[in-house]
XYZ file of C-alpha atoms in Angstrom:
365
model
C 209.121 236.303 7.937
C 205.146 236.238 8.904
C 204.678 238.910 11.693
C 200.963 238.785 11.101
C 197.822 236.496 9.342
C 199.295 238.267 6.931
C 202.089 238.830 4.524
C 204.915 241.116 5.517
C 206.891 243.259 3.077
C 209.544 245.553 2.814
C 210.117 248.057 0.032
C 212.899 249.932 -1.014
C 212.594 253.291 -1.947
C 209.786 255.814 -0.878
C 209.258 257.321 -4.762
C 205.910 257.055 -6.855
C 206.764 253.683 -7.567
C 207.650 252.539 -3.728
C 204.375 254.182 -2.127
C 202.184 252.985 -5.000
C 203.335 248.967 -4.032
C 203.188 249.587 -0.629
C 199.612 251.467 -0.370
C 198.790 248.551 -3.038
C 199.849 245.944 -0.679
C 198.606 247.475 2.192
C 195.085 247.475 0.783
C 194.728 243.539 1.361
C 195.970 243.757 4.972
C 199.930 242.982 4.402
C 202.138 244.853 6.792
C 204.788 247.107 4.965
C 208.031 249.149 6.049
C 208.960 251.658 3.406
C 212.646 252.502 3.433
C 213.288 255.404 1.744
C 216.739 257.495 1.687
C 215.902 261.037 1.823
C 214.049 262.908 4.124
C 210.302 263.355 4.221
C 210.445 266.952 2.640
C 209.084 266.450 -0.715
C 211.846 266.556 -3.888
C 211.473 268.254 -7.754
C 209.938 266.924 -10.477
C 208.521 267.429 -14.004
C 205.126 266.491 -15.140
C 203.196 263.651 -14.733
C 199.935 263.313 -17.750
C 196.946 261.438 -16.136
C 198.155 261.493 -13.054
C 195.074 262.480 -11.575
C 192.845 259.689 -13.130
C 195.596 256.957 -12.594
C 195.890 257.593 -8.900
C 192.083 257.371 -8.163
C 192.257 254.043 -8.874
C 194.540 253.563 -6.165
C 193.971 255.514 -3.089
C 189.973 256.326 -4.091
C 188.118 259.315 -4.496
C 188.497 260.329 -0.727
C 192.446 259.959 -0.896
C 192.377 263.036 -3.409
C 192.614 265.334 -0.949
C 194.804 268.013 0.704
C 195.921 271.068 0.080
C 195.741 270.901 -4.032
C 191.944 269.324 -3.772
C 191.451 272.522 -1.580
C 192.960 275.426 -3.466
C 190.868 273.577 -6.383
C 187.314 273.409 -4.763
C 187.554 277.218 -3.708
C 188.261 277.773 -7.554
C 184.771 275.777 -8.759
C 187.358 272.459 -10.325
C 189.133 269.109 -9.640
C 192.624 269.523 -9.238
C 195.035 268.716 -11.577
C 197.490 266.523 -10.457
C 200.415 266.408 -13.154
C 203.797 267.911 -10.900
C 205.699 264.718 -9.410
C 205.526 266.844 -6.191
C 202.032 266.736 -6.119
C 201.605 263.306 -7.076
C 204.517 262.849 -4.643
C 202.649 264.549 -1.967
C 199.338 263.084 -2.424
C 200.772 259.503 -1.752
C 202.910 260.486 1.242
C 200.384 261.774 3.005
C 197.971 258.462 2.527
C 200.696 256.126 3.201
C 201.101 258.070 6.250
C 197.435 257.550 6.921
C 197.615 253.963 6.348
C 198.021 251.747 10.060
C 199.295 248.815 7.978
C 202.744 251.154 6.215
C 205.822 252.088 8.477
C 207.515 255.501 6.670
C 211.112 254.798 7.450
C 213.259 257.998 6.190
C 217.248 258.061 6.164
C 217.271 254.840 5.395
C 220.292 254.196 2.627
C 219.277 250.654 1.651
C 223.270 248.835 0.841
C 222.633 245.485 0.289
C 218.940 243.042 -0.193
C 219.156 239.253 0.411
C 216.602 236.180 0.789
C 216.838 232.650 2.185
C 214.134 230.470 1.399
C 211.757 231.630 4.280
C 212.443 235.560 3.763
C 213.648 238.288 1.999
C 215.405 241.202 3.775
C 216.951 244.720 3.020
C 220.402 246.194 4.396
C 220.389 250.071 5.643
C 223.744 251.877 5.923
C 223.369 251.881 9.835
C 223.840 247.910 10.023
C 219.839 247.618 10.427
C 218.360 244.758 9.011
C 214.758 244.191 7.402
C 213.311 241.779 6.931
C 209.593 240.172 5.435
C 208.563 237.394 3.360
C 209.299 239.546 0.716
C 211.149 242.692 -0.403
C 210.101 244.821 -3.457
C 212.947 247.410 -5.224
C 211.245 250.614 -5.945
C 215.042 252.488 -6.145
C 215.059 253.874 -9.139
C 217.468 253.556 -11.981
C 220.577 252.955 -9.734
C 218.736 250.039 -8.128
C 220.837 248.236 -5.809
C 217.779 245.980 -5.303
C 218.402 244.924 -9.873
C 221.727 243.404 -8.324
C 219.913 240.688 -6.662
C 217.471 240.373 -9.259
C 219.639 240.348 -12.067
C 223.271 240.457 -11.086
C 224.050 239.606 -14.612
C 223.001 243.007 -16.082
C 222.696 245.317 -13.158
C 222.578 248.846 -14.874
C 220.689 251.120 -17.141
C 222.414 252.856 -19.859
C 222.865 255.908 -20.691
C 220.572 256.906 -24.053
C 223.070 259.819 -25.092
C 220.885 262.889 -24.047
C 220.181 265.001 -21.148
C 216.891 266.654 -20.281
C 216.576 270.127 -18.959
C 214.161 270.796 -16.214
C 212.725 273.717 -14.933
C 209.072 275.097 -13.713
C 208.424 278.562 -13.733
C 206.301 280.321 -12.132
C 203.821 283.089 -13.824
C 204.801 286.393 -11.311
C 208.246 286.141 -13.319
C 206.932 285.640 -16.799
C 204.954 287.960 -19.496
C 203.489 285.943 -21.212
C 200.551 287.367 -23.413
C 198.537 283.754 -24.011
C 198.853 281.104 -21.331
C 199.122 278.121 -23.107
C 196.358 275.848 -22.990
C 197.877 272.859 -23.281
C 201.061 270.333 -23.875
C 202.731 271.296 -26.600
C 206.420 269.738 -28.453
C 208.672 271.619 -30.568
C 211.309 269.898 -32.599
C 214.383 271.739 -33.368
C 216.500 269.127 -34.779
C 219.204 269.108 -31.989
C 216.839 269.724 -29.598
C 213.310 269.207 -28.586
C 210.807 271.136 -26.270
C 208.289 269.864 -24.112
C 206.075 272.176 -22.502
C 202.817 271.621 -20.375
C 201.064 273.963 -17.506
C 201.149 272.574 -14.814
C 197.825 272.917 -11.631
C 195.504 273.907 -14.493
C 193.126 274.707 -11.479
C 195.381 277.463 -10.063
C 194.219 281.186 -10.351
C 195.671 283.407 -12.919
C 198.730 284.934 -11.389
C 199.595 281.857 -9.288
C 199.913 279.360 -12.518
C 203.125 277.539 -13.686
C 204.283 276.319 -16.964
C 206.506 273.447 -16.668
C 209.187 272.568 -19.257
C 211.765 269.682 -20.311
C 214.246 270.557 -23.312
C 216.013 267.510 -24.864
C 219.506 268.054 -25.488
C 221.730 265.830 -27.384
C 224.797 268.615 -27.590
C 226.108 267.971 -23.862
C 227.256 264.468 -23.573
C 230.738 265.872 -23.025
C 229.430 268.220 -20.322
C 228.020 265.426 -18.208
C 231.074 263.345 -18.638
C 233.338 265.873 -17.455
C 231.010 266.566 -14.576
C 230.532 262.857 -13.239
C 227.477 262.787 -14.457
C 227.987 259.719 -16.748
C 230.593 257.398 -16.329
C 231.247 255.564 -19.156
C 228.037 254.157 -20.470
C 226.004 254.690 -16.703
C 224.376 257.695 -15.428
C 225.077 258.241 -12.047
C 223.655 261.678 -11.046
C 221.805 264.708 -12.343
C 223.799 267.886 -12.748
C 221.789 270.074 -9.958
C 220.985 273.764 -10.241
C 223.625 274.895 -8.054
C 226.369 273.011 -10.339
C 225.382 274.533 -13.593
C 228.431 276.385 -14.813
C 227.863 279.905 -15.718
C 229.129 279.680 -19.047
C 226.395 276.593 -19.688
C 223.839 279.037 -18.125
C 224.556 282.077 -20.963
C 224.497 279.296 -23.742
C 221.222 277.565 -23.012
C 219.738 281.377 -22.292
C 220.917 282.368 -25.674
C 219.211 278.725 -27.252
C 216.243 279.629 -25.868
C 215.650 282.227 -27.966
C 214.525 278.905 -30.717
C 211.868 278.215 -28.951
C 207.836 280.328 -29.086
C 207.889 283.330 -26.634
C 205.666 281.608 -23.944
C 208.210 278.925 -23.354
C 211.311 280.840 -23.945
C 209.983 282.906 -21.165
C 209.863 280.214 -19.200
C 213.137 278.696 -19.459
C 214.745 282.241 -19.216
C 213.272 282.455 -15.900
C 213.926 279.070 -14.648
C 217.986 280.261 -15.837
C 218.012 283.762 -14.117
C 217.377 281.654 -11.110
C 219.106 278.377 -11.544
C 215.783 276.666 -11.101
C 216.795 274.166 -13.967
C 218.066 270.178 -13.206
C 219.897 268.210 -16.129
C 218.892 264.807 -15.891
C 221.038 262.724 -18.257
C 218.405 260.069 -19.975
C 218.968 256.419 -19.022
C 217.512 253.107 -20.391
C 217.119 249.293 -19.377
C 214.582 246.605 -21.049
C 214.512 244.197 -18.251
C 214.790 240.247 -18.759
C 213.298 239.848 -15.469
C 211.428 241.332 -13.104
C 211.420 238.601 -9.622
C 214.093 236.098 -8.158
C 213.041 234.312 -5.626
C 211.158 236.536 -3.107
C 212.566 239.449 -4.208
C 211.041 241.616 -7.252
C 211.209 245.022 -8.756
C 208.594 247.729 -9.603
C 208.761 251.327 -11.325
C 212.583 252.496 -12.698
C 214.199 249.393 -10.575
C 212.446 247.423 -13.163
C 212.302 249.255 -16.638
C 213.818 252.361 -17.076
C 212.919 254.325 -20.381
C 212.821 257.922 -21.905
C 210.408 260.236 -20.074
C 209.030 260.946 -23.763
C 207.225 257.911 -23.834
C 205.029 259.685 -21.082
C 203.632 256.283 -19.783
C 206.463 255.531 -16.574
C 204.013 256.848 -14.228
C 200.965 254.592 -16.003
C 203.156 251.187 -15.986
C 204.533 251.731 -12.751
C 201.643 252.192 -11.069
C 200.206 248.893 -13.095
C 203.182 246.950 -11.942
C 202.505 248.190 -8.007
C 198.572 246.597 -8.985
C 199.411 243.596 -10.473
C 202.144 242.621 -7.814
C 199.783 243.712 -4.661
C 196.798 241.344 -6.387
C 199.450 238.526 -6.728
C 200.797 238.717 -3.336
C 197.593 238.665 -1.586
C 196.392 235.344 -3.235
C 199.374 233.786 -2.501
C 198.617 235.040 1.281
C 195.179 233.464 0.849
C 197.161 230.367 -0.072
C 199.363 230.385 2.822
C 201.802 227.879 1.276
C 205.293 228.415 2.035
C 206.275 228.192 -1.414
C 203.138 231.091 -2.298
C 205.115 233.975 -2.502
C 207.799 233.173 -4.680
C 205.134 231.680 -7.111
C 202.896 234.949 -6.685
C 206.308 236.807 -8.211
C 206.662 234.791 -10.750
C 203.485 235.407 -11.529
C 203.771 238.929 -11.277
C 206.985 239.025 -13.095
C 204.132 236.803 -16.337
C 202.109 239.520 -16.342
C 203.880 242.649 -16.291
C 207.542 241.764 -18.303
C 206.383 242.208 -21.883
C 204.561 245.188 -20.772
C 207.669 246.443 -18.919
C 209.444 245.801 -22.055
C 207.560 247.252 -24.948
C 207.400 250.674 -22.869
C 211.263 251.060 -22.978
C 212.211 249.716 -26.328
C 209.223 252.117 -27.641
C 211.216 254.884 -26.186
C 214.205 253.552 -27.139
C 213.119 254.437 -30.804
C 212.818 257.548 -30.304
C 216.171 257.819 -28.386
C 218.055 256.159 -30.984
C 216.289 258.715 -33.686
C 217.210 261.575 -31.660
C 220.563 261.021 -30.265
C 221.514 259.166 -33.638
């Protein structure tokens, strides 16, 4: 429904993947109300490589700031941005700068629809939303797919969990901070471990770690976690059972002392998230004026390390196609800009995940 000269949207989910399309759509004028379930207090994450570069191309050299671009300058460097809170934080902060993106939080999106002059979103509280389109940035457990493909709504589960945890360096002793990323295969398992704010003083550094576990599939069955052959939630800190807690502290002991540290102290004080490992190669991307960006769209293994990349691609790609078709101002523009859209980014969106799923398939067996 055109509120303005412009193009109004509404996008569902206030992730990466939600603020990168709207601050991308906002950038050509188009009015955008970000509906986003949680709060505004920022979530956990792991790491996110290139971050830093990647977002520069979005919000510009002058959107790099806050608190991380400060600690940095009073340390002589650019910051670092590879924690999903960070990156997280950083985009918040200018979509809440931007006049042309509403921040709606609490806002449990139910249902998405379109006739042929607008798309609109559902909240929990009977509100409806509506714009002349509506972009799904909700993650894996998109209810915005359902529209889009009804036929194949969910991701499935790759038969692995990940372990997450970021410690911090007044709990560790570690002798060498380690410089870098660096992966350890252990057959059943696999460790990935990066620092994290590389421009952080010593003594207020982190080392951030994921550990790939194929050994637990049982675990997050019994817990809900997976149900049948869909992942519905993470097993949270505070649900770890003790017993899990005493055998991953004693599997630890596989990996080099720097990172064993770490996940030791992430244990001691259930700082550590399971986050069973979910896939979906996408056949489409758009139907009608509705289209998906981020996990709504493709959903692979976090090895791949290029989600963050892709989805911030798709969020360029779509904002470029939407604002020629509001150049156009045809009524039939903006389901052709989708389609459009959906031309240039689905073989992209699917060569990520089935690259991943390679490795999932290798790994899991």
């Amino acid at each position: 429904m055109r509120t303005t000269d412009h193009a109004a949207a509404v996008v569902v989910g206030g992730s990466l993947a939600g603020l990168m399309a709207a601050l991308g759509l906002a950038k050509f004028g188009i009015a955008v109300t970000v509906l986003e379930r949680s709060g505004p207090q920022p979530r956990g994450g792991a790491a996110l490589g290139g971050a830093e570069s990647n977002l520069h191309r979005l919000v510009g050299p002058d959107g790099l700031a806050g608190p991380e671009a400060t600690a940095a300058a009073l340390n002589g460097s650019r910051p670092h941005l590879q924690s999903w809170a960070q990156a997280h934080g950083l985009l918040r902060r200018a979509a809440a700068a931007d006049p042309h993106i509403d921040l709606v939080h609490g806002a449990r999106v139910v249902e998405a629809g379109q006739d042929e002059t607008s798309a609109w979103a559902r909240t929990a509280d009977g509100a409806i939303h509506r714009g002349d389109l509506v972009v799904g940035a909700d993650g894996h457990r998109s209810v915005v797919r359902r529209v889009v493909a009804p036929e194949r709504p969910d991701a499935a589960f790759a038969g692995y969990v990940i372990w997450l945890g970021i410690a911090e360096e007044p709990e560790l002793d570690v002798e060498a901070w380690p410089p870098g990323m660096d992966i350890f295969d252990a057959g059943a398992d696999c460790l990935l471990g990066y620092p994290l704010a590389e421009s952080a003083p010593p003594g207020r550094r982190r080392l951030g770690w994921a550990w790939f576990d194929r050994r637990r599939n049982d675990l997050l069955r019994a817990t809900g976690c997976v149900d049948g052959d869909v992942v519905q939630h993470s097993l949270r800190p505070a649900d770890l059972p003790a017993s899990l807690i005493a055998e991953l502290d004693a599997e630890a002991a596989q990996w080099p002392a720097a990172w064993r540290d770490a996940v030791r102290a992430c244990l001691r004080r259930r700082g550590v998230t399971g986050t069973p490992v979910a896939e979906y190669v996408p056949d489409r991307l758009v139907r009608g004026r509705i289209a998906l960006v981020g996990d709504a769209a493709h959903v692979s293994t976090p090895m791949t390390g290029r989600g963050f990349g892709v989805a911030l691609t798709d969020a360029e790609v779509l904002a470029d196609e939407v604002a020629k078709a509001v150049a156009e101002a045809r009524d039939d523009a903006i389901p052709a800009a989708l389609r459009s859209y959906q031309d240039r980014s689905l073989g992209r969106a699917r060569e990520l995940v089935e690259s991943g799923q390679r490795f999932s398939r290798s790994f899991a067996g």
